[in-house]
Tab-separated table of C-alpha atoms (C1' of nucleotides) in Angstrom:
chain	number	residue	atom	x	y	z
O	1011	MET	CA	118.376	115.700	140.204
O	1012	MET	CA	118.954	118.340	137.599
O	1013	THR	CA	120.371	121.756	138.220
O	1014	LEU	CA	118.430	124.759	137.654
O	1015	GLU	CA	120.667	125.436	134.489
O	1016	GLN	CA	119.941	122.020	133.199
O	1017	GLN	CA	116.354	122.346	133.782
O	1018	PHE	CA	116.214	125.712	132.073
O	1019	ALA	CA	118.120	124.415	129.093
O	1020	LYS	CA	115.920	121.322	128.549
O	1021	ILE	CA	112.615	123.333	129.107
O	1022	THR	CA	113.467	126.179	126.709
O	1023	ALA	CA	115.106	123.780	123.788
O	1024	ARG	CA	113.367	124.222	120.494
O	1025	ARG	CA	111.166	127.072	121.594
O	1026	VAL	CA	110.412	130.180	119.529
O	1027	ASP	CA	109.120	132.783	121.871
O	1028	LEU	CA	109.625	133.162	125.583
O	1029	TYR	CA	108.210	135.778	127.821
O	1030	SER	CA	110.199	135.944	129.610
O	1031	ALA	CA	113.444	134.065	130.230
O	1032	GLU	CA	114.114	135.975	133.524
O	1033	GLU	CA	110.515	135.131	134.878
O	1034	LEU	CA	110.975	131.471	133.932
O	1035	LYS	CA	114.280	131.340	135.713
O	1036	THR	CA	112.887	133.028	138.805
O	1037	ARG	CA	109.861	130.781	138.907
O	1038	LEU	CA	111.884	127.664	138.429
O	1039	ALA	CA	114.165	128.716	141.403
O	1040	LYS	CA	110.954	129.379	143.456
O	1041	SER	CA	109.617	125.976	142.588
O	1042	VAL	CA	112.738	124.296	143.575
O	1043	ALA	CA	113.109	126.050	146.818
O	1044	GLU	CA	109.586	125.424	147.947
O	1045	LYS	CA	109.515	121.856	146.390
O	1046	LYS	CA	106.254	122.914	144.542
O	1047	PRO	CA	105.954	121.704	140.788
O	1048	LEU	CA	104.959	124.425	138.298
O	1049	ARG	CA	101.687	124.181	136.629
O	1050	ILE	CA	102.176	123.973	132.796
O	1051	LYS	CA	98.956	124.687	130.864
O	1052	MET	CA	97.988	123.703	127.311
O	1053	GLY	CA	94.625	123.713	125.905
O	1054	ALA	CA	93.076	121.754	123.058
O	1055	ASP	CA	90.071	121.824	121.004
O	1056	PRO	CA	88.098	118.587	120.933
O	1057	SER	CA	86.338	119.158	117.660
O	1058	ALA	CA	88.860	116.713	115.929
O	1059	PRO	CA	89.645	113.511	117.845
O	1060	ASP	CA	92.900	112.890	115.888
O	1061	LEU	CA	96.225	114.028	117.213
O	1062	HIS	CA	98.910	114.446	114.597
O	1063	LEU	CA	102.654	115.136	114.670
O	1064	GLY	CA	101.972	118.727	114.740
O	1065	HIS	CA	100.546	118.409	118.092
O	1066	CYS	CA	103.379	116.235	119.309
O	1067	VAL	CA	105.682	119.246	119.184
O	1068	ALA	CA	103.991	120.994	122.050
O	1069	LEU	CA	103.295	117.653	123.758
O	1070	ASN	CA	106.959	116.862	123.702
O	1071	LYS	CA	107.600	120.206	125.292
O	1072	LEU	CA	105.184	119.322	128.056
O	1073	ARG	CA	106.858	116.108	128.644
O	1074	ASP	CA	110.144	118.024	128.999
O	1075	PHE	CA	108.604	119.864	131.781
O	1076	GLN	CA	107.182	116.661	133.257
O	1077	ASP	CA	110.655	115.120	133.305
O	1078	CYS	CA	111.811	118.018	135.276
O	1079	GLY	CA	108.991	117.242	137.773
O	1080	HIS	CA	106.425	119.725	136.867
O	1081	THR	CA	102.756	119.382	136.438
O	1082	VAL	CA	100.901	119.432	133.057
O	1083	VAL	CA	97.385	120.994	133.321
O	1084	PHE	CA	95.674	120.043	130.079
O	1085	ILE	CA	92.538	121.802	129.175
O	1086	ILE	CA	90.126	120.282	126.898
O	1087	GLY	CA	87.956	123.021	125.532
O	1088	ASP	CA	84.835	121.223	125.580
O	1089	PHE	CA	82.786	124.308	126.264
O	1090	THR	CA	84.094	126.142	123.302
O	1091	GLY	CA	83.825	123.010	121.336
O	1092	MET	CA	80.127	123.033	121.761
O	1093	ILE	CA	79.621	126.463	120.768
O	1094	GLY	CA	81.404	125.947	117.507
O	1095	ASP	CA	84.573	127.837	116.572
O	1096	PRO	CA	84.366	129.677	113.334
O	1097	SER	CA	88.295	130.196	113.325
O	1098	GLY	CA	90.128	130.679	110.154
O	1099	LYS	CA	87.766	131.080	107.331
O	1100	SER	CA	84.238	132.207	107.551
O	1101	ALA	CA	82.931	128.593	107.590
O	1102	THR	CA	81.480	128.155	110.891
O	1103	ARG	CA	82.471	124.900	112.507
O	1104	PRO	CA	79.648	122.505	113.259
O	1105	GLN	CA	78.466	122.435	116.773
O	1106	LEU	CA	79.256	119.394	118.499
O	1107	SER	CA	77.046	117.359	120.829
O	1108	ARG	CA	77.975	116.834	124.463
O	1109	GLU	CA	78.390	113.151	123.664
O	1110	LYS	CA	80.743	113.744	120.599
O	1111	VAL	CA	82.874	116.188	122.657
O	1112	LEU	CA	83.308	113.646	125.415
O	1113	GLU	CA	83.972	110.892	122.961
O	1114	ASN	CA	86.718	112.993	121.227
O	1115	ALA	CA	88.088	113.992	124.438
O	1116	LYS	CA	88.440	110.290	125.525
O	1117	SER	CA	90.346	109.395	122.329
O	1118	TYR	CA	92.417	112.646	122.698
O	1119	GLN	CA	93.684	111.534	126.149
O	1120	ASP	CA	94.364	108.000	124.926
O	1121	GLN	CA	96.707	109.400	122.256
O	1122	MET	CA	98.253	112.261	124.219
O	1123	PHE	CA	99.390	109.751	126.973
O	1124	LYS	CA	101.596	108.179	124.389
O	1125	ILE	CA	103.666	111.059	125.168
O	1126	LEU	CA	102.641	112.524	128.422
O	1127	ASP	CA	102.982	110.897	131.774
O	1128	PRO	CA	99.500	110.459	133.244
O	1129	ALA	CA	100.857	110.544	136.747
O	1130	ARG	CA	101.943	114.275	136.330
O	1131	THR	CA	98.957	115.358	134.192
O	1132	GLU	CA	95.757	116.930	135.219
O	1133	VAL	CA	92.932	117.051	132.732
O	1134	HIS	CA	90.161	119.803	132.982
O	1135	PHE	CA	87.230	120.424	130.863
O	1136	ASN	CA	86.644	124.210	130.467
O	1137	SER	CA	82.860	123.694	130.853
O	1138	GLU	CA	83.743	123.111	134.653
O	1139	TRP	CA	83.856	126.987	135.006
O	1140	PHE	CA	82.207	128.250	131.841
O	1141	GLY	CA	79.170	126.056	132.002
O	1142	ALA	CA	78.030	127.925	135.068
O	1143	MET	CA	79.255	131.332	134.213
O	1144	THR	CA	76.621	134.173	133.965
O	1145	PHE	CA	76.440	136.727	131.317
O	1146	ASP	CA	77.256	139.535	133.574
O	1147	LYS	CA	80.533	137.935	134.356
O	1148	VAL	CA	81.159	137.430	130.682
O	1149	ILE	CA	80.632	141.010	129.988
O	1150	ARG	CA	82.905	142.069	132.894
O	1151	LEU	CA	85.544	139.863	131.585
O	1152	SER	CA	85.294	141.510	128.138
O	1153	ALA	CA	85.683	144.984	129.736
O	1154	HIS	CA	89.436	144.035	130.239
O	1155	VAL	CA	90.185	143.868	126.402
O	1156	THR	CA	89.934	146.478	123.673
O	1157	VAL	CA	88.990	145.948	120.089
O	1158	ALA	CA	92.366	147.642	119.175
O	1159	GLN	CA	94.186	144.942	121.332
O	1160	LEU	CA	92.311	142.215	119.483
O	1161	LEU	CA	92.940	143.747	116.143
O	1162	ALA	CA	96.534	143.790	116.919
O	1163	ARG	CA	96.553	139.906	116.398
O	1164	ASP	CA	98.081	139.329	113.252
O	1165	ASP	CA	95.422	136.986	111.596
O	1166	PHE	CA	92.661	139.354	112.818
O	1167	SER	CA	94.401	142.426	111.352
O	1168	LYS	CA	95.104	140.711	107.943
O	1169	ARG	CA	91.524	139.634	107.780
O	1170	TYR	CA	90.090	142.815	108.666
O	1171	ALA	CA	92.316	144.634	106.085
O	1172	ALA	CA	91.254	142.174	103.379
O	1173	ASN	CA	87.496	142.760	104.229
O	1174	GLN	CA	87.084	139.138	105.467
O	1175	PRO	CA	84.661	138.287	108.199
O	1176	ILE	CA	85.697	138.103	111.737
O	1177	SER	CA	83.056	136.740	114.016
O	1178	LEU	CA	82.476	138.077	117.342
O	1179	VAL	CA	82.920	134.610	118.786
O	1180	GLU	CA	86.470	134.618	117.427
O	1181	PHE	CA	86.985	137.786	119.311
O	1182	LEU	CA	85.720	136.015	122.492
O	1183	TYR	CA	88.029	133.026	122.113
O	1184	PRO	CA	91.254	134.576	123.234
O	1185	LEU	CA	89.400	135.818	126.194
O	1186	VAL	CA	87.964	132.419	126.966
O	1187	GLN	CA	91.450	130.810	126.670
O	1188	ALA	CA	93.012	133.537	128.911
O	1189	TYR	CA	90.386	132.988	131.537
O	1190	ASP	CA	91.162	129.234	131.516
O	1191	SER	CA	94.637	130.382	132.761
O	1192	VAL	CA	93.106	132.089	135.636
O	1193	MET	CA	90.988	129.252	136.604
O	1194	VAL	CA	93.852	126.653	136.634
O	1195	ARG	CA	96.306	129.163	138.008
O	1196	ALA	CA	98.871	128.549	135.321
O	1197	ASP	CA	102.588	129.146	135.874
O	1198	VAL	CA	103.500	128.550	132.250
O	1199	GLU	CA	101.451	127.991	129.144
O	1200	ILE	CA	102.716	126.417	125.973
O	1201	GLY	CA	101.247	126.769	122.443
O	1202	GLY	CA	102.251	127.097	118.754
O	1203	THR	CA	103.624	130.299	117.433
O	1204	ASP	CA	100.188	131.040	116.073
O	1205	GLN	CA	98.919	131.177	119.755
O	1206	LEU	CA	101.182	133.732	120.970
O	1207	PHE	CA	98.506	136.475	121.157
O	1208	ASN	CA	96.170	134.270	123.128
O	1209	LEU	CA	98.876	133.124	125.346
O	1210	LEU	CA	99.957	136.706	126.109
O	1211	LEU	CA	96.257	137.805	126.845
O	1212	GLY	CA	96.377	135.108	129.492
O	1213	ARG	CA	99.098	137.190	131.198
O	1214	GLU	CA	96.900	140.371	131.131
O	1215	ILE	CA	93.850	138.670	132.419
O	1216	GLN	CA	95.688	136.903	135.210
O	1217	LYS	CA	97.097	140.028	136.286
O	1218	VAL	CA	93.620	141.613	136.564
O	1219	HIS	CA	92.673	138.733	138.676
O	1220	GLY	CA	95.439	139.240	141.048
O	1221	GLN	CA	97.609	136.409	139.790
O	1222	GLU	CA	101.231	136.437	138.784
O	1223	PRO	CA	101.207	136.398	135.089
O	1224	GLN	CA	102.013	133.027	133.274
O	1225	ILE	CA	105.211	132.598	131.527
O	1226	VAL	CA	104.534	132.114	127.720
O	1227	MET	CA	106.369	129.908	125.511
O	1228	THR	CA	105.579	129.124	121.837
O	1229	MET	CA	106.877	126.105	119.850
O	1230	PRO	CA	107.374	126.057	116.118
O	1231	LEU	CA	104.589	124.961	113.845
O	1232	LEU	CA	105.634	121.751	112.159
O	1233	GLU	CA	105.214	121.840	108.343
O	1234	GLY	CA	103.132	119.047	106.847
O	1235	LEU	CA	103.794	116.471	104.252
O	1236	ASP	CA	103.601	119.086	101.456
O	1237	GLY	CA	106.578	120.876	103.055
O	1238	VAL	CA	104.998	124.186	102.879
O	1239	ASN	CA	101.816	124.614	104.973
O	1240	LYS	CA	101.663	123.746	108.720
O	1241	MET	CA	100.497	120.238	109.341
O	1242	SER	CA	96.829	120.256	109.825
O	1243	LYS	CA	94.014	117.895	109.628
O	1244	SER	CA	91.871	120.123	107.221
O	1245	LEU	CA	94.887	120.292	104.619
O	1246	GLY	CA	95.273	116.448	104.820
O	1247	ASN	CA	99.021	116.829	105.075
O	1248	TYR	CA	99.369	114.998	108.461
O	1249	ILE	CA	100.726	111.963	110.099
O	1250	ALA	CA	98.232	110.977	112.781
O	1251	VAL	CA	99.412	109.458	116.026
O	1252	ASN	CA	96.948	106.704	115.293
O	1253	ASP	CA	98.086	105.983	111.902
O	1254	SER	CA	99.100	102.403	111.268
O	1255	PRO	CA	102.903	101.888	111.438
O	1256	LYS	CA	102.851	101.341	107.613
O	1257	ASP	CA	101.123	104.630	106.911
O	1258	THR	CA	103.231	106.582	109.433
O	1259	PHE	CA	106.445	105.159	107.811
O	1260	GLY	CA	105.197	105.664	104.288
O	1261	LYS	CA	104.186	109.207	104.934
O	1262	THR	CA	107.395	110.012	106.686
O	1263	MET	CA	109.485	108.661	103.579
O	1264	SER	CA	107.500	111.232	101.298
O	1265	VAL	CA	108.732	114.064	103.537
O	1266	SER	CA	111.406	116.109	101.607
O	1267	ASP	CA	114.869	115.876	102.548
O	1268	ASP	CA	115.033	119.342	103.462
O	1269	LEU	CA	112.239	119.174	105.907
O	1270	MET	CA	113.143	115.934	107.534
O	1271	TRP	CA	115.477	117.671	109.940
O	1272	ARG	CA	112.680	119.557	111.403
O	1273	TYR	CA	110.878	116.153	112.168
O	1274	PHE	CA	114.147	114.951	113.918
O	1275	SER	CA	113.976	117.984	116.050
O	1276	LEU	CA	110.297	118.696	116.709
O	1277	VAL	CA	108.967	115.256	116.654
O	1278	LEU	CA	111.932	113.108	118.036
O	1279	CYS	CA	113.527	115.865	120.142
O	1280	MET	CA	116.898	115.027	118.750
O	1281	PRO	CA	119.478	117.460	120.205
O	1282	GLU	CA	120.760	120.091	117.766
O	1283	GLU	CA	124.325	118.736	117.714
O	1284	GLU	CA	123.222	115.308	116.649
O	1285	ILE	CA	121.156	116.751	113.920
O	1286	ALA	CA	124.173	118.897	112.741
O	1287	ALA	CA	126.258	115.682	112.751
O	1288	LEU	CA	123.622	113.796	110.682
O	1289	LYS	CA	123.492	116.706	108.345
O	1290	ALA	CA	127.334	116.819	108.005
O	1291	ALA	CA	127.388	113.055	107.335
O	1292	VAL	CA	124.782	113.374	104.461
O	1293	ALA	CA	126.630	116.332	103.026
O	1294	SER	CA	129.839	114.535	102.865
O	1295	GLY	CA	128.178	111.399	101.490
O	1296	ALA	CA	128.891	109.244	104.357
O	1297	ARG	CA	125.274	108.550	104.755
O	1298	HIS	CA	122.549	108.471	102.026
O	1299	PRO	CA	119.710	110.724	102.729
O	1300	ARG	CA	117.245	107.817	102.060
O	1301	ASP	CA	118.792	105.879	104.876
O	1302	VAL	CA	118.561	108.881	107.257
O	1303	LYS	CA	114.966	109.211	106.428
O	1304	ASP	CA	114.475	105.671	106.910
O	1305	GLU	CA	115.699	106.068	110.550
O	1306	LEU	CA	113.554	108.948	110.909
O	1307	GLY	CA	110.663	106.882	109.887
O	1308	ARG	CA	111.673	103.987	111.997
O	1309	ARG	CA	112.012	106.096	115.053
O	1310	ILE	CA	108.749	107.761	114.636
O	1311	VAL	CA	106.880	104.548	114.366
O	1312	GLU	CA	108.673	103.280	117.309
O	1313	LYS	CA	107.640	106.320	119.362
O	1314	PHE	CA	104.016	105.313	118.830
O	1315	HIS	CA	104.041	101.672	118.103
O	1316	GLY	CA	107.150	100.183	119.860
O	1317	ALA	CA	110.446	99.130	118.435
O	1318	ALA	CA	109.357	95.978	116.785
O	1319	ALA	CA	106.852	98.018	114.615
O	1320	GLY	CA	109.420	100.455	113.394
O	1321	THR	CA	111.629	97.661	112.088
O	1322	GLU	CA	108.860	95.911	110.569
O	1323	ALA	CA	107.424	99.006	108.812
O	1324	SER	CA	110.841	99.821	107.479
O	1325	ALA	CA	111.216	96.278	105.976
O	1326	GLU	CA	107.706	96.204	104.634
O	1327	PHE	CA	108.372	99.562	102.819
O	1328	ALA	CA	111.554	98.286	101.272
O	1329	ARG	CA	109.846	95.176	100.075
O	1330	VAL	CA	106.663	97.012	98.598
O	1331	PHE	CA	108.319	100.123	97.113
O	1332	SER	CA	111.898	99.563	96.695
O	1333	GLN	CA	111.553	95.964	95.408
O	1334	ASN	CA	108.123	96.445	94.265
O	1335	GLN	CA	106.906	93.305	95.801
O	1336	LEU	CA	103.525	92.743	97.383
O	1337	PRO	CA	102.854	93.856	100.901
O	1338	ALA	CA	102.759	91.294	103.571
O	1339	GLU	CA	99.125	91.994	104.381
O	1340	MET	CA	96.377	93.418	102.186
O	1341	ALA	CA	92.669	93.728	102.121
O	1342	GLU	CA	90.874	90.938	101.094
O	1343	VAL	CA	87.773	91.164	98.921
O	1344	VAL	CA	85.221	88.493	98.436
O	1345	VAL	CA	83.608	88.190	95.031
O	1346	PRO	CA	81.193	85.816	93.594
O	1347	ALA	CA	82.510	83.357	91.099
O	1348	GLY	CA	82.221	83.911	87.375
O	1349	LYS	CA	83.222	86.773	85.019
O	1350	ILE	CA	83.258	90.308	86.188
O	1351	GLY	CA	84.288	93.513	84.580
O	1352	ILE	CA	87.469	94.983	85.636
O	1353	LEU	CA	85.887	98.364	86.654
O	1354	THR	CA	83.281	96.825	88.669
O	1355	LEU	CA	85.902	94.681	90.537
O	1356	MET	CA	87.941	97.679	91.252
O	1357	VAL	CA	85.017	99.553	92.719
O	1358	LYS	CA	84.170	96.470	94.722
O	1359	ALA	CA	87.705	96.005	95.927
O	1360	GLY	CA	87.788	99.571	97.152
O	1361	LEU	CA	90.470	100.489	94.686
O	1362	ALA	CA	88.244	103.207	92.977
O	1363	ALA	CA	85.644	105.282	94.374
O	1364	SER	CA	83.493	105.174	91.111
O	1365	THR	CA	83.652	103.219	87.860
O	1366	SER	CA	84.593	106.649	86.215
O	1367	GLU	CA	87.710	106.635	88.382
O	1368	ALA	CA	88.550	103.076	87.797
O	1369	ARG	CA	88.291	103.759	84.166
O	1370	ARG	CA	90.728	106.544	84.460
O	1371	LEU	CA	93.107	104.432	86.467
O	1372	VAL	CA	93.074	101.705	83.670
O	1373	GLN	CA	93.442	104.306	80.993
O	1374	ALA	CA	96.393	105.726	82.898
O	1375	GLY	CA	98.141	102.274	82.907
O	1376	ALA	CA	97.916	102.142	86.621
O	1377	VAL	CA	96.209	98.763	87.062
O	1378	ARG	CA	97.424	95.316	87.121
O	1379	VAL	CA	95.830	91.911	87.756
O	1380	GLY	CA	98.535	89.686	89.023
O	1381	ASP	CA	101.411	90.747	87.152
O	1382	ASP	CA	99.484	91.731	83.918
O	1383	LYS	CA	99.037	95.385	83.249
O	1384	VAL	CA	95.260	96.076	82.168
O	1385	SER	CA	94.660	98.485	79.344
O	1386	ASP	CA	91.287	97.600	78.233
O	1387	VAL	CA	88.530	99.081	80.231
O	1388	ARG	CA	86.021	96.497	79.052
O	1389	LEU	CA	88.202	93.621	80.126
O	1390	GLU	CA	86.163	90.887	81.753
O	1391	ILE	CA	88.203	88.357	84.005
O	1392	GLU	CA	87.283	85.439	85.835
O	1393	PRO	CA	89.199	85.929	89.101
O	1394	GLU	CA	91.009	83.053	90.792
O	1395	ASN	CA	91.201	82.757	94.505
O	1396	GLY	CA	94.068	84.815	95.848
O	1397	VAL	CA	94.790	86.951	92.685
O	1398	VAL	CA	95.868	90.431	93.556
O	1399	ILE	CA	94.535	93.464	91.978
O	1400	ARG	CA	96.846	96.470	92.032
O	1401	SER	CA	96.148	100.160	91.449
O	1402	GLY	CA	98.955	102.529	91.390
O	1403	LYS	CA	101.681	102.180	93.965
O	1404	ARG	CA	99.575	101.898	96.949
O	1405	GLY	CA	96.482	100.199	96.049
O	1406	PHE	CA	96.301	96.420	96.723
O	1407	ALA	CA	93.471	93.973	97.105
O	1408	LYS	CA	93.466	90.272	97.248
O	1409	ILE	CA	90.523	88.641	95.681
O	1410	ARG	CA	88.670	85.733	97.371
O	1411	VAL	CA	86.070	83.919	95.186
O	1412	GLY	CA	83.165	83.009	97.370
X	101	G	C1'	67.011	149.611	108.951
X	102	G	C1'	69.633	151.733	104.307
X	103	U	C1'	73.272	151.354	100.114
X	104	G	C1'	76.534	148.451	97.449
X	105	G	C1'	78.940	143.748	96.207
X	106	G	C1'	78.401	138.491	96.027
X	107	G	C1'	76.938	132.965	96.026
X	108	U	C1'	80.243	128.498	89.761
X	109	A	C1'	82.983	121.462	90.731
X	110	G	C1'	87.837	119.941	97.116
X	111	C	C1'	89.605	125.406	97.321
X	112	G	C1'	90.639	129.976	94.478
X	113	A	C1'	88.700	132.184	90.193
X	114	A	C1'	86.761	132.870	84.731
X	115	G	C1'	82.533	132.672	82.037
X	116	U	C1'	76.895	137.124	81.617
X	117	G	C1'	71.693	133.468	75.878
X	118	G	C1'	74.012	128.360	71.910
X	119	C	C1'	81.058	126.758	70.233
X	120	C	C1'	79.635	124.988	78.519
X	121	A	C1'	80.500	119.242	82.027
X	122	A	C1'	81.991	124.833	82.049
X	123	C	C1'	89.173	128.796	80.652
X	124	C	C1'	92.863	128.934	84.245
X	125	G	C1'	95.657	128.262	89.088
X	126	C	C1'	96.095	125.130	93.613
X	127	A	C1'	95.131	120.707	95.778
X	128	U	C1'	94.373	115.496	94.344
X	129	C	C1'	95.223	110.928	91.522
X	130	A	C1'	98.080	108.203	87.757
X	131	G	C1'	102.285	107.589	84.282
X	132	A	C1'	107.784	108.766	83.270
X	133	C	C1'	112.267	109.667	86.083
X	134	U	C1'	113.530	108.257	91.257
X	135	G	C1'	115.312	107.421	97.004
X	136	U	C1'	107.377	106.016	97.044
X	137	A	C1'	112.393	111.481	97.584
X	138	A	C1'	112.182	116.650	96.207
X	139	A	C1'	112.279	118.912	91.521
X	140	U	C1'	110.611	118.421	86.619
X	141	C	C1'	107.667	116.392	82.403
X	142	U	C1'	102.949	114.014	80.689
X	143	G	C1'	97.908	112.740	81.480
X	144	A	C1'	93.409	112.644	84.187
X	145	C	C1'	90.281	115.140	87.434
X	146	C	C1'	80.533	115.073	87.993
X	147	U	C1'	78.250	110.293	87.337
X	148	C	C1'	76.655	106.008	84.338
X	149	U	C1'	74.810	100.012	81.765
X	150	A	C1'	80.133	104.811	78.352
X	151	U	C1'	83.066	107.305	70.979
X	152	G	C1'	76.779	107.713	73.937
X	153	A	C1'	73.534	109.222	77.956
X	154	G	C1'	72.296	111.689	82.542
X	155	U	C1'	72.589	115.170	86.457
X	156	U	C1'	75.405	120.230	87.609
X	157	C	C1'	76.874	126.706	88.243
X	158	G	C1'	72.648	129.054	96.273
X	159	A	C1'	66.871	127.194	96.066
X	160	A	C1'	62.235	126.947	93.524
X	161	G	C1'	59.444	128.631	89.470
X	162	G	C1'	59.246	131.319	84.594
X	163	U	C1'	60.720	133.377	79.423
X	164	U	C1'	63.047	130.699	75.204
X	165	C	C1'	63.909	126.002	69.995
X	166	G	C1'	68.035	126.518	73.659
X	167	A	C1'	69.861	129.376	80.225
X	168	A	C1'	75.738	129.133	84.789
X	169	U	C1'	74.066	133.256	81.670
X	170	C	C1'	67.417	136.887	81.015
X	171	C	C1'	62.768	137.374	84.478
X	172	U	C1'	60.254	136.452	89.440
X	173	U	C1'	60.173	134.970	94.304
X	174	C	C1'	62.999	132.987	98.246
X	175	C	C1'	67.578	131.551	101.208
X	176	C	C1'	72.505	132.653	102.471
X	177	C	C1'	77.262	135.644	102.805
X	178	C	C1'	80.218	140.170	102.873
X	179	A	C1'	81.504	145.604	103.154
X	180	C	C1'	79.958	150.337	104.115
X	181	C	C1'	76.449	153.685	106.402
X	182	A	C1'	72.848	154.182	110.607
RNA sequence: GGUGGGGUAGCGAAGUGGCCAACCGCAUCAGACUGUAAAUCUGACCUCUAUGAGUUCGAAGGUUCGAAUCCUUCCCCCACCA
């Protein structure tokens, strides 16, 4: 059994904001005294079914709470998902059908239980309460928030100042999220730093409903593979939980040296002292950054795919990229016997999206048949069984004649 | 409802009758260098039966030898005023 101090330390590690430390201590003490786990809320939007490492930052935190005996209350925003959230730019998100939302939610749960303990997780759909909510209640709820309050939110004020559109729906979203907290009687809510406003509004709305306000904790936003923007699906700079071990490892290796420490901390939850020690080892030359990153990649793969997969992905990577050999497995493409143009062949093999692209790749010197570099776009070959077409560093296809 | 501004390739943004498949930036892809690092440099970046052809600049019509550029109608977006 952990002491209160230990719990507090574990629970607040890596966090950015915390409102407030005192409240959290008090409530933890109460929880211990009454032997009643705290309810830790987090919400998610089911519009995209893929979780990525960015989501794992908060999920890891939830897991910390579970390890201390608390209950995670996970809210799937199916109701809001069906309305279509226009957040961010003016592009309104497509509305999702009921079926699609459920399907996404299902896949979501499969992925999140790679980190969370299902025995200590409650899952709710917010359509449970919003589906039946009448409009007079909605209006009454909105009465608790002023436009000035909403405009205080960073991204709203920026967009307003820049004459960029803000949909009324977006204004309503924080309120919706806040009301979720009321409905599940959240003790703590976790989110990314960009969620701070919404989380804090939850406190206000809970007070209005006579509840003790939730404690709010935000987690850092993990930078994506580009090293600049936060990891997100729309920017394509992400490592998905469901990526293959090979991809997960490869993408990890493309993270910059400077950024990899964040991944150690936020994805693997490595304690700060250990990270500091690793950094020191790299700085002194005792360890090569590449090897440290290899370890990072291996451990991330292990987290989602098991120990064997990590070692294997690392070995495969070394084989293909360090030693420039062929991968152990590659896509097979069946082509009819006889002569075929190289461009056509590449498109058929999925190595290029169009013949124009295939042409460019050939002209750039990126294409090989077997070991021979192809430089003539009009080359016709008569492929042999098992010959490998390579396009760039990552494109491989094995040909089968048939 | 009124006034003004606007819709150009993944994004941002030039271009306002021929030199426009459309400057430039970002993103992306490839090559060099490497640790698939990062950074940097170079090239490419609508499609095709490919030194040519075909489709693009919100949509549809029209004027013209010729339109992303001019005209008409329509659709959509934004701000301000009410």
